[in-house]
Amino acid sequence: MYQAGLILEGGGMKGVYTAGVIDFFLDKGIEFSSVYGVSAGACSMCSYLSKQRKRALDVCIDYLDNRKYCSLESLLTTGDLFNVEMCYHLIPEYLNPYDYDTFNQYKGKAYSVATDIASGRPEYFRIRDMRKDIDKIRASASLPLVSRNVKINGKYYLDGGISDSLPLQKSIMDGNRKNVVVMTKETGYEKGPVGWLSFWLTKLRYWRYPRVASMMAERHMHYNEQAAYIERLRKSGEVFVIRPKKTGNVGRVEKDVKKLKALYRQGYADAKMCYGEMKRFLES
């Protein structure tokens, strides 16, 4: 196990890129002492730490035709675009069983990043027991406007990407001198401001929690600052980054299985291509 941090960015269905990267890690037996998952990255983190190869991809693509998995019907009837009962209970407990025992053998520390919608601050939830802590994963992946608020210890949370899309600084503060960042946005990507309609819908939906709308309005600036910070550290050899080289055509809620499989293969190939360089970085 490398005494290093692994940061897994979110990005909705673009997270199948990360699924490819972590499957390569599993094939090579690569483990990290600390893993930080944000949104879709938190979901991929689960299968990575249970060492279930291809599970992160299968969970994304196997149920796309099931209206109870991700659909307008689910959003209208439950308040969640991604059906909570199916995603966080039916799939891990019955359809694609989660290996809880293997996860429990993980000797490192796992964190899911969520946003406290009252304060607007990120919360780094330590995942110790996947059965008991599943709502902490759900909170990290609960997209604003299309998900219900997730209540944990009396507070309400949403998507971790709202407040900390790329928690490299948290990993460094935790003492990780070496870090590998897996990004789902292509090289040269720059996030633009949220559209006016989304902003006003957010403002109306979360009128009791004004920090949500203000953070969404500022999110692109924070993200671009974080990405620039990571790029500076990458150039100076202080962090290792794996990310797509070119613009993909996979949407945040993608239904095209061919596109998703192609992005998964790209993630695996990119990780394989830079394996030697990453190994030298981690072992130097």
PDB file of C-alpha atoms in Angstrom:
ATOM      1  CA  MET A   1       0.000   0.000   0.000  1.00  0.00           C
ATOM      2  CA  TYR A   2       1.332   3.416  -0.965  1.00  0.00           C
ATOM      3  CA  GLN A   3       1.346   6.021   1.785  1.00  0.00           C
ATOM      4  CA  ALA A   4      -0.369   8.504  -0.476  1.00  0.00           C
ATOM      5  CA  GLY A   5      -3.694  10.124  -1.225  1.00  0.00           C
ATOM      6  CA  LEU A   6      -5.995   9.231  -4.117  1.00  0.00           C
ATOM      7  CA  ILE A   7      -8.532  11.889  -5.139  1.00  0.00           C
ATOM      8  CA  LEU A   8     -11.459  10.825  -7.349  1.00  0.00           C
ATOM      9  CA  GLU A   9     -13.385  13.637  -9.024  1.00  0.00           C
ATOM     10  CA  GLY A  10     -17.115  13.428  -9.762  1.00  0.00           C
ATOM     11  CA  GLY A  11     -18.849  14.272 -13.021  1.00  0.00           C
ATOM     12  CA  GLY A  12     -22.013  12.193 -13.229  1.00  0.00           C
ATOM     13  CA  MET A  13     -21.800   9.423 -15.828  1.00  0.00           C
ATOM     14  CA  LYS A  14     -18.389  10.753 -16.859  1.00  0.00           C
ATOM     15  CA  GLY A  15     -17.319   8.811 -13.789  1.00  0.00           C
ATOM     16  CA  VAL A  16     -16.985   5.697 -15.969  1.00  0.00           C
ATOM     17  CA  TYR A  17     -13.587   7.165 -16.910  1.00  0.00           C
ATOM     18  CA  THR A  18     -12.605   6.787 -13.256  1.00  0.00           C
ATOM     19  CA  ALA A  19     -14.053   3.261 -13.279  1.00  0.00           C
ATOM     20  CA  GLY A  20     -11.521   2.384 -15.975  1.00  0.00           C
ATOM     21  CA  VAL A  21      -8.641   3.914 -14.026  1.00  0.00           C
ATOM     22  CA  ILE A  22      -9.451   2.106 -10.786  1.00  0.00           C
ATOM     23  CA  ASP A  23      -9.865  -1.207 -12.580  1.00  0.00           C
ATOM     24  CA  PHE A  24      -6.321  -0.848 -13.865  1.00  0.00           C
ATOM     25  CA  PHE A  25      -5.231  -0.097 -10.301  1.00  0.00           C
ATOM     26  CA  LEU A  26      -6.987  -3.266  -9.155  1.00  0.00           C
ATOM     27  CA  ASP A  27      -5.306  -5.314 -11.876  1.00  0.00           C
ATOM     28  CA  LYS A  28      -1.924  -4.041 -10.665  1.00  0.00           C
ATOM     29  CA  GLY A  29      -2.732  -4.324  -6.959  1.00  0.00           C
ATOM     30  CA  ILE A  30      -2.272  -0.590  -6.397  1.00  0.00           C
ATOM     31  CA  GLU A  31      -3.610   0.629  -3.045  1.00  0.00           C
ATOM     32  CA  PHE A  32      -3.519   4.029  -1.344  1.00  0.00           C
ATOM     33  CA  SER A  33      -3.542   4.810   2.361  1.00  0.00           C
ATOM     34  CA  SER A  34      -6.163   7.556   1.877  1.00  0.00           C
ATOM     35  CA  VAL A  35      -8.925   7.830  -0.724  1.00  0.00           C
ATOM     36  CA  TYR A  36     -11.196  10.859  -1.204  1.00  0.00           C
ATOM     37  CA  GLY A  37     -14.264  10.401  -3.402  1.00  0.00           C
ATOM     38  CA  VAL A  38     -16.499  13.212  -4.626  1.00  0.00           C
ATOM     39  CA  SER A  39     -19.977  12.504  -6.015  1.00  0.00           C
ATOM     40  CA  ALA A  40     -19.604   9.848  -8.752  1.00  0.00           C
ATOM     41  CA  GLY A  41     -16.016   9.482  -7.541  1.00  0.00           C
ATOM     42  CA  ALA A  42     -17.318   8.426  -4.129  1.00  0.00           C
ATOM     43  CA  CYS A  43     -19.418   5.730  -5.803  1.00  0.00           C
ATOM     44  CA  SER A  44     -16.408   4.454  -7.755  1.00  0.00           C
ATOM     45  CA  MET A  45     -14.384   4.500  -4.546  1.00  0.00           C
ATOM     46  CA  CYS A  46     -16.769   1.948  -3.027  1.00  0.00           C
ATOM     47  CA  SER A  47     -16.090  -0.721  -5.670  1.00  0.00           C
ATOM     48  CA  TYR A  48     -12.367   0.087  -5.703  1.00  0.00           C
ATOM     49  CA  LEU A  49     -12.014  -0.514  -1.970  1.00  0.00           C
ATOM     50  CA  SER A  50     -14.038  -3.746  -2.131  1.00  0.00           C
ATOM     51  CA  LYS A  51     -11.729  -4.818  -4.989  1.00  0.00           C
ATOM     52  CA  GLN A  52     -14.635  -5.669  -7.293  1.00  0.00           C
ATOM     53  CA  ARG A  53     -13.284  -5.263 -10.800  1.00  0.00           C
ATOM     54  CA  LYS A  54     -15.734  -3.792 -13.338  1.00  0.00           C
ATOM     55  CA  ARG A  55     -18.414  -3.319 -10.687  1.00  0.00           C
ATOM     56  CA  ALA A  56     -18.249   0.489 -10.909  1.00  0.00           C
ATOM     57  CA  LEU A  57     -18.854   0.260 -14.669  1.00  0.00           C
ATOM     58  CA  ASP A  58     -21.567  -2.392 -14.414  1.00  0.00           C
ATOM     59  CA  VAL A  59     -23.542  -0.397 -11.857  1.00  0.00           C
ATOM     60  CA  CYS A  60     -23.496   2.552 -14.270  1.00  0.00           C
ATOM     61  CA  ILE A  61     -24.586   0.713 -17.421  1.00  0.00           C
ATOM     62  CA  ASP A  62     -26.491  -2.446 -16.493  1.00  0.00           C
ATOM     63  CA  TYR A  63     -29.692  -0.703 -15.411  1.00  0.00           C
ATOM     64  CA  LEU A  64     -29.968   2.192 -17.855  1.00  0.00           C
ATOM     65  CA  ASP A  65     -33.117   0.704 -19.404  1.00  0.00           C
ATOM     66  CA  ASN A  66     -34.731   0.247 -15.987  1.00  0.00           C
ATOM     67  CA  ARG A  67     -36.976   3.223 -15.302  1.00  0.00           C
ATOM     68  CA  LYS A  68     -36.514   2.703 -11.573  1.00  0.00           C
ATOM     69  CA  TYR A  69     -32.773   3.348 -11.855  1.00  0.00           C
ATOM     70  CA  CYS A  70     -32.462   6.804 -13.404  1.00  0.00           C
ATOM     71  CA  SER A  71     -35.524   8.439 -14.913  1.00  0.00           C
ATOM     72  CA  LEU A  72     -37.938  11.336 -14.894  1.00  0.00           C
ATOM     73  CA  GLU A  73     -40.442   8.956 -13.338  1.00  0.00           C
ATOM     74  CA  SER A  74     -38.118   8.373 -10.401  1.00  0.00           C
ATOM     75  CA  LEU A  75     -37.564  12.121 -10.027  1.00  0.00           C
ATOM     76  CA  LEU A  76     -41.303  12.882 -10.029  1.00  0.00           C
ATOM     77  CA  THR A  77     -42.316  10.038  -7.723  1.00  0.00           C
ATOM     78  CA  THR A  78     -39.416   9.994  -5.265  1.00  0.00           C
ATOM     79  CA  GLY A  79     -37.639  13.347  -5.625  1.00  0.00           C
ATOM     80  CA  ASP A  80     -34.444  11.644  -6.827  1.00  0.00           C
ATOM     81  CA  LEU A  81     -33.377  11.268 -10.457  1.00  0.00           C
ATOM     82  CA  PHE A  82     -31.274   8.283  -9.396  1.00  0.00           C
ATOM     83  CA  ASN A  83     -33.654   6.110  -7.402  1.00  0.00           C
ATOM     84  CA  VAL A  84     -32.332   5.794  -3.855  1.00  0.00           C
ATOM     85  CA  GLU A  85     -33.912   2.440  -3.050  1.00  0.00           C
ATOM     86  CA  MET A  86     -32.486   0.843  -6.179  1.00  0.00           C
ATOM     87  CA  CYS A  87     -29.050   2.505  -6.205  1.00  0.00           C
ATOM     88  CA  TYR A  88     -28.183   2.236  -2.541  1.00  0.00           C
ATOM     89  CA  HIS A  89     -30.076  -0.866  -1.413  1.00  0.00           C
ATOM     90  CA  LEU A  90     -31.409  -3.127  -4.176  1.00  0.00           C
ATOM     91  CA  ILE A  91     -28.229  -3.090  -6.289  1.00  0.00           C
ATOM     92  CA  PRO A  92     -25.584  -3.512  -3.544  1.00  0.00           C
ATOM     93  CA  GLU A  93     -27.638  -5.989  -1.536  1.00  0.00           C
ATOM     94  CA  TYR A  94     -29.172  -8.137  -4.300  1.00  0.00           C
ATOM     95  CA  LEU A  95     -28.536  -7.280  -7.967  1.00  0.00           C
ATOM     96  CA  ASN A  96     -24.772  -6.685  -7.829  1.00  0.00           C
ATOM     97  CA  PRO A  97     -23.824  -7.660  -4.264  1.00  0.00           C
ATOM     98  CA  TYR A  98     -21.246  -5.501  -2.567  1.00  0.00           C
ATOM     99  CA  ASP A  99     -18.296  -7.245  -0.930  1.00  0.00           C
ATOM    100  CA  TYR A 100     -18.572  -5.720   2.531  1.00  0.00           C
ATOM    101  CA  ASP A 101     -16.031  -8.140   4.000  1.00  0.00           C
ATOM    102  CA  THR A 102     -13.270  -7.078   1.608  1.00  0.00           C
ATOM    103  CA  PHE A 103     -14.010  -3.410   2.240  1.00  0.00           C
ATOM    104  CA  ASN A 104     -13.707  -4.042   5.987  1.00  0.00           C
ATOM    105  CA  GLN A 105     -10.191  -5.379   5.407  1.00  0.00           C
ATOM    106  CA  TYR A 106      -9.006  -2.088   3.895  1.00  0.00           C
ATOM    107  CA  LYS A 107      -6.296  -0.704   6.193  1.00  0.00           C
ATOM    108  CA  GLY A 108      -6.413   2.873   4.956  1.00  0.00           C
ATOM    109  CA  LYS A 109      -8.877   5.731   5.333  1.00  0.00           C
ATOM    110  CA  ALA A 110     -11.776   6.403   2.972  1.00  0.00           C
ATOM    111  CA  TYR A 111     -13.676   9.686   2.762  1.00  0.00           C
ATOM    112  CA  SER A 112     -16.728  10.848   0.859  1.00  0.00           C
ATOM    113  CA  VAL A 113     -17.060  14.588   0.323  1.00  0.00           C
ATOM    114  CA  ALA A 114     -20.487  16.200   0.765  1.00  0.00           C
ATOM    115  CA  THR A 115     -21.723  19.782   1.132  1.00  0.00           C
ATOM    116  CA  ASP A 116     -23.468  21.075   4.259  1.00  0.00           C
ATOM    117  CA  ILE A 117     -26.240  23.112   2.621  1.00  0.00           C
ATOM    118  CA  ALA A 118     -26.719  25.371   5.628  1.00  0.00           C
ATOM    119  CA  SER A 119     -23.094  26.500   5.918  1.00  0.00           C
ATOM    120  CA  GLY A 120     -21.964  25.775   2.372  1.00  0.00           C
ATOM    121  CA  ARG A 121     -18.878  24.056   3.746  1.00  0.00           C
ATOM    122  CA  PRO A 122     -17.547  20.667   2.643  1.00  0.00           C
ATOM    123  CA  GLU A 123     -17.833  17.728   5.004  1.00  0.00           C
ATOM    124  CA  TYR A 124     -15.286  14.934   4.692  1.00  0.00           C
ATOM    125  CA  PHE A 125     -17.124  11.885   5.966  1.00  0.00           C
ATOM    126  CA  ARG A 126     -14.931   8.989   7.072  1.00  0.00           C
ATOM    127  CA  ILE A 127     -16.381   5.751   5.699  1.00  0.00           C
ATOM    128  CA  ARG A 128     -15.810   3.004   8.244  1.00  0.00           C
ATOM    129  CA  ASP A 129     -18.770   0.668   7.720  1.00  0.00           C
ATOM    130  CA  MET A 130     -20.281   0.674   4.239  1.00  0.00           C
ATOM    131  CA  ARG A 131     -23.670  -0.573   5.424  1.00  0.00           C
ATOM    132  CA  LYS A 132     -23.992   2.057   8.130  1.00  0.00           C
ATOM    133  CA  ASP A 133     -22.316   4.837   6.151  1.00  0.00           C
ATOM    134  CA  ILE A 134     -24.084   4.384   2.814  1.00  0.00           C
ATOM    135  CA  ASP A 135     -26.007   7.656   3.263  1.00  0.00           C
ATOM    136  CA  LYS A 136     -22.654   9.458   3.395  1.00  0.00           C
ATOM    137  CA  ILE A 137     -21.911   8.117  -0.087  1.00  0.00           C
ATOM    138  CA  ARG A 138     -25.429   9.033  -1.199  1.00  0.00           C
ATOM    139  CA  ALA A 139     -25.035  12.584   0.158  1.00  0.00           C
ATOM    140  CA  SER A 140     -21.839  13.070  -1.835  1.00  0.00           C
ATOM    141  CA  ALA A 141     -23.608  12.010  -5.050  1.00  0.00           C
ATOM    142  CA  SER A 142     -26.905  13.902  -4.528  1.00  0.00           C
ATOM    143  CA  LEU A 143     -27.000  16.426  -7.351  1.00  0.00           C
ATOM    144  CA  PRO A 144     -28.810  19.697  -6.587  1.00  0.00           C
ATOM    145  CA  LEU A 145     -32.320  20.141  -8.054  1.00  0.00           C
ATOM    146  CA  VAL A 146     -32.662  16.453  -8.956  1.00  0.00           C
ATOM    147  CA  SER A 147     -32.038  14.910  -5.517  1.00  0.00           C
ATOM    148  CA  ARG A 148     -33.514  15.175  -2.068  1.00  0.00           C
ATOM    149  CA  ASN A 149     -31.427  16.624   0.725  1.00  0.00           C
ATOM    150  CA  VAL A 150     -29.718  13.899   2.735  1.00  0.00           C
ATOM    151  CA  LYS A 151     -30.009  14.185   6.509  1.00  0.00           C
ATOM    152  CA  ILE A 152     -27.012  13.023   8.539  1.00  0.00           C
ATOM    153  CA  ASN A 153     -26.671  13.733  12.260  1.00  0.00           C
ATOM    154  CA  GLY A 154     -29.332  16.448  12.095  1.00  0.00           C
ATOM    155  CA  LYS A 155     -27.765  18.333   9.165  1.00  0.00           C
ATOM    156  CA  TYR A 156     -28.671  18.331   5.467  1.00  0.00           C
ATOM    157  CA  TYR A 157     -26.202  17.588   2.700  1.00  0.00           C
ATOM    158  CA  LEU A 158     -25.913  17.558  -1.092  1.00  0.00           C
ATOM    159  CA  ASP A 159     -23.283  16.894  -3.766  1.00  0.00           C
ATOM    160  CA  GLY A 160     -19.702  17.317  -2.591  1.00  0.00           C
ATOM    161  CA  GLY A 161     -18.778  18.938  -5.883  1.00  0.00           C
ATOM    162  CA  ILE A 162     -20.651  22.089  -4.859  1.00  0.00           C
ATOM    163  CA  SER A 163     -18.077  22.920  -2.205  1.00  0.00           C
ATOM    164  CA  ASP A 164     -14.938  20.874  -2.981  1.00  0.00           C
ATOM    165  CA  SER A 165     -14.763  19.187  -6.381  1.00  0.00           C
ATOM    166  CA  LEU A 166     -11.055  18.351  -6.102  1.00  0.00           C
ATOM    167  CA  PRO A 167     -10.102  17.846  -2.425  1.00  0.00           C
ATOM    168  CA  LEU A 168      -6.345  17.775  -2.955  1.00  0.00           C
ATOM    169  CA  GLN A 169      -5.742  20.426  -0.305  1.00  0.00           C
ATOM    170  CA  LYS A 170      -7.647  18.328   2.241  1.00  0.00           C
ATOM    171  CA  SER A 171      -5.441  15.354   1.440  1.00  0.00           C
ATOM    172  CA  ILE A 172      -2.301  17.456   1.847  1.00  0.00           C
ATOM    173  CA  MET A 173      -3.610  18.835   5.158  1.00  0.00           C
ATOM    174  CA  ASP A 174      -4.166  15.250   6.279  1.00  0.00           C
ATOM    175  CA  GLY A 175      -0.460  14.648   5.829  1.00  0.00           C
ATOM    176  CA  ASN A 176      -0.330  12.991   2.416  1.00  0.00           C
ATOM    177  CA  ARG A 177       2.867  14.213   0.755  1.00  0.00           C
ATOM    178  CA  LYS A 178       2.200  12.165  -2.380  1.00  0.00           C
ATOM    179  CA  ASN A 179      -1.136  12.417  -4.184  1.00  0.00           C
ATOM    180  CA  VAL A 180      -2.696  11.013  -7.335  1.00  0.00           C
ATOM    181  CA  VAL A 181      -5.673  12.939  -8.734  1.00  0.00           C
ATOM    182  CA  VAL A 182      -8.072  11.270 -11.165  1.00  0.00           C
ATOM    183  CA  MET A 183     -10.021  13.934 -13.045  1.00  0.00           C
ATOM    184  CA  THR A 184     -12.980  13.385 -15.361  1.00  0.00           C
ATOM    185  CA  LYS A 185     -12.644  16.709 -17.177  1.00  0.00           C
ATOM    186  CA  GLU A 186     -10.301  16.751 -20.147  1.00  0.00           C
ATOM    187  CA  THR A 187      -6.988  18.591 -20.320  1.00  0.00           C
ATOM    188  CA  GLY A 188      -7.587  22.306 -20.848  1.00  0.00           C
ATOM    189  CA  TYR A 189     -11.149  22.195 -19.555  1.00  0.00           C
ATOM    190  CA  GLU A 190     -12.438  25.393 -17.957  1.00  0.00           C
ATOM    191  CA  LYS A 191     -15.774  25.406 -16.167  1.00  0.00           C
ATOM    192  CA  GLY A 192     -18.195  28.145 -17.162  1.00  0.00           C
ATOM    193  CA  PRO A 193     -20.744  29.896 -14.922  1.00  0.00           C
ATOM    194  CA  VAL A 194     -24.060  28.225 -14.154  1.00  0.00           C
ATOM    195  CA  GLY A 195     -26.923  29.219 -16.458  1.00  0.00           C
ATOM    196  CA  TRP A 196     -29.398  31.826 -15.254  1.00  0.00           C
ATOM    197  CA  LEU A 197     -32.309  29.355 -15.283  1.00  0.00           C
ATOM    198  CA  SER A 198     -30.448  26.815 -13.163  1.00  0.00           C
ATOM    199  CA  PHE A 199     -29.377  29.584 -10.807  1.00  0.00           C
ATOM    200  CA  TRP A 200     -32.916  30.836 -10.245  1.00  0.00           C
ATOM    201  CA  LEU A 201     -34.337  27.337  -9.919  1.00  0.00           C
ATOM    202  CA  THR A 202     -31.674  26.643  -7.312  1.00  0.00           C
ATOM    203  CA  LYS A 203     -32.456  29.898  -5.542  1.00  0.00           C
ATOM    204  CA  LEU A 204     -36.166  28.979  -5.395  1.00  0.00           C
ATOM    205  CA  ARG A 205     -35.662  25.336  -4.477  1.00  0.00           C
ATOM    206  CA  TYR A 206     -33.242  26.080  -1.648  1.00  0.00           C
ATOM    207  CA  TRP A 207     -34.657  29.376  -0.394  1.00  0.00           C
ATOM    208  CA  ARG A 208     -34.144  28.201   3.172  1.00  0.00           C
ATOM    209  CA  TYR A 209     -30.494  27.527   2.380  1.00  0.00           C
ATOM    210  CA  PRO A 210     -29.215  30.596   0.455  1.00  0.00           C
ATOM    211  CA  ARG A 211     -25.629  29.358   0.544  1.00  0.00           C
ATOM    212  CA  VAL A 212     -26.515  26.687  -2.037  1.00  0.00           C
ATOM    213  CA  ALA A 213     -27.404  29.212  -4.739  1.00  0.00           C
ATOM    214  CA  SER A 214     -24.433  31.453  -3.964  1.00  0.00           C
ATOM    215  CA  MET A 215     -22.037  28.501  -4.043  1.00  0.00           C
ATOM    216  CA  MET A 216     -23.490  27.320  -7.349  1.00  0.00           C
ATOM    217  CA  ALA A 217     -22.966  30.832  -8.750  1.00  0.00           C
ATOM    218  CA  GLU A 218     -19.335  30.805  -7.623  1.00  0.00           C
ATOM    219  CA  ARG A 219     -18.627  27.156  -8.323  1.00  0.00           C
ATOM    220  CA  HIS A 220     -16.957  27.689 -11.678  1.00  0.00           C
ATOM    221  CA  MET A 221     -14.452  30.108 -10.149  1.00  0.00           C
ATOM    222  CA  HIS A 222     -13.579  27.748  -7.301  1.00  0.00           C
ATOM    223  CA  TYR A 223     -13.273  24.805  -9.677  1.00  0.00           C
ATOM    224  CA  ASN A 224     -11.006  26.630 -12.095  1.00  0.00           C
ATOM    225  CA  GLU A 225      -8.821  27.823  -9.213  1.00  0.00           C
ATOM    226  CA  GLN A 226      -8.527  24.252  -7.907  1.00  0.00           C
ATOM    227  CA  ALA A 227      -7.707  22.905 -11.364  1.00  0.00           C
ATOM    228  CA  ALA A 228      -5.039  25.586 -11.853  1.00  0.00           C
ATOM    229  CA  TYR A 229      -3.547  24.745  -8.446  1.00  0.00           C
ATOM    230  CA  ILE A 230      -3.387  21.065  -9.353  1.00  0.00           C
ATOM    231  CA  GLU A 231      -1.770  21.884 -12.687  1.00  0.00           C
ATOM    232  CA  ARG A 232       0.934  23.951 -10.961  1.00  0.00           C
ATOM    233  CA  LEU A 233       1.706  21.079  -8.593  1.00  0.00           C
ATOM    234  CA  ARG A 234       1.688  18.616 -11.483  1.00  0.00           C
ATOM    235  CA  LYS A 235       4.266  20.665 -13.377  1.00  0.00           C
ATOM    236  CA  SER A 236       6.466  20.898 -10.303  1.00  0.00           C
ATOM    237  CA  GLY A 237       6.267  17.143  -9.760  1.00  0.00           C
ATOM    238  CA  GLU A 238       4.348  17.363  -6.479  1.00  0.00           C
ATOM    239  CA  VAL A 239       1.182  15.624  -7.644  1.00  0.00           C
ATOM    240  CA  PHE A 240       0.346  13.039 -10.300  1.00  0.00           C
ATOM    241  CA  VAL A 241      -2.709  13.581 -12.497  1.00  0.00           C
ATOM    242  CA  ILE A 242      -4.656  11.156 -14.661  1.00  0.00           C
ATOM    243  CA  ARG A 243      -7.312  12.740 -16.867  1.00  0.00           C
ATOM    244  CA  PRO A 244      -8.781  12.472 -20.377  1.00  0.00           C
ATOM    245  CA  LYS A 245      -6.595  13.992 -23.074  1.00  0.00           C
ATOM    246  CA  LYS A 246      -9.433  15.192 -25.276  1.00  0.00           C
ATOM    247  CA  THR A 247     -13.019  16.349 -25.067  1.00  0.00           C
ATOM    248  CA  GLY A 248     -15.465  13.505 -24.594  1.00  0.00           C
ATOM    249  CA  ASN A 249     -19.063  13.309 -25.735  1.00  0.00           C
ATOM    250  CA  VAL A 250     -20.470  11.724 -22.606  1.00  0.00           C
ATOM    251  CA  GLY A 251     -23.094  13.764 -20.756  1.00  0.00           C
ATOM    252  CA  ARG A 252     -23.592  13.929 -16.990  1.00  0.00           C
ATOM    253  CA  VAL A 253     -26.698  11.751 -17.425  1.00  0.00           C
ATOM    254  CA  GLU A 254     -25.663   9.610 -20.384  1.00  0.00           C
ATOM    255  CA  LYS A 255     -27.758   6.687 -21.677  1.00  0.00           C
ATOM    256  CA  ASP A 256     -25.589   5.583 -24.618  1.00  0.00           C
ATOM    257  CA  VAL A 257     -23.850   2.392 -23.492  1.00  0.00           C
ATOM    258  CA  LYS A 258     -21.339   2.462 -26.361  1.00  0.00           C
ATOM    259  CA  LYS A 259     -20.156   5.929 -25.348  1.00  0.00           C
ATOM    260  CA  LEU A 260     -19.877   4.909 -21.711  1.00  0.00           C
ATOM    261  CA  LYS A 261     -17.890   1.760 -22.479  1.00  0.00           C
ATOM    262  CA  ALA A 262     -15.566   3.731 -24.748  1.00  0.00           C
ATOM    263  CA  LEU A 263     -14.885   6.248 -21.961  1.00  0.00           C
ATOM    264  CA  TYR A 264     -14.266   3.388 -19.517  1.00  0.00           C
ATOM    265  CA  ARG A 265     -11.725   1.860 -21.911  1.00  0.00           C
ATOM    266  CA  GLN A 266     -10.084   5.266 -22.289  1.00  0.00           C
ATOM    267  CA  GLY A 267      -9.680   5.532 -18.512  1.00  0.00           C
ATOM    268  CA  TYR A 268      -8.120   2.083 -18.328  1.00  0.00           C
ATOM    269  CA  ALA A 269      -5.789   2.815 -21.264  1.00  0.00           C
ATOM    270  CA  ASP A 270      -4.697   6.183 -19.832  1.00  0.00           C
ATOM    271  CA  ALA A 271      -3.863   4.604 -16.470  1.00  0.00           C
ATOM    272  CA  LYS A 272      -1.954   1.809 -18.183  1.00  0.00           C
ATOM    273  CA  MET A 273      -0.001   4.258 -20.334  1.00  0.00           C
ATOM    274  CA  CYS A 274       1.221   6.308 -17.379  1.00  0.00           C
ATOM    275  CA  TYR A 275       1.700   3.371 -14.986  1.00  0.00           C
ATOM    276  CA  GLY A 276       5.485   3.418 -15.037  1.00  0.00           C
ATOM    277  CA  GLU A 277       5.659   7.167 -14.515  1.00  0.00           C
ATOM    278  CA  MET A 278       3.115   7.046 -11.687  1.00  0.00           C
ATOM    279  CA  LYS A 279       4.977   4.190 -10.005  1.00  0.00           C
ATOM    280  CA  ARG A 280       8.220   6.173 -10.068  1.00  0.00           C
ATOM    281  CA  PHE A 281       6.392   9.187  -8.648  1.00  0.00           C
ATOM    282  CA  LEU A 282       4.920   7.193  -5.763  1.00  0.00           C
ATOM    283  CA  GLU A 283       8.140   5.376  -4.978  1.00  0.00           C
ATOM    284  CA  SER A 284      10.545   8.298  -5.286  1.00  0.00           C
TER     285      SER A 284
END
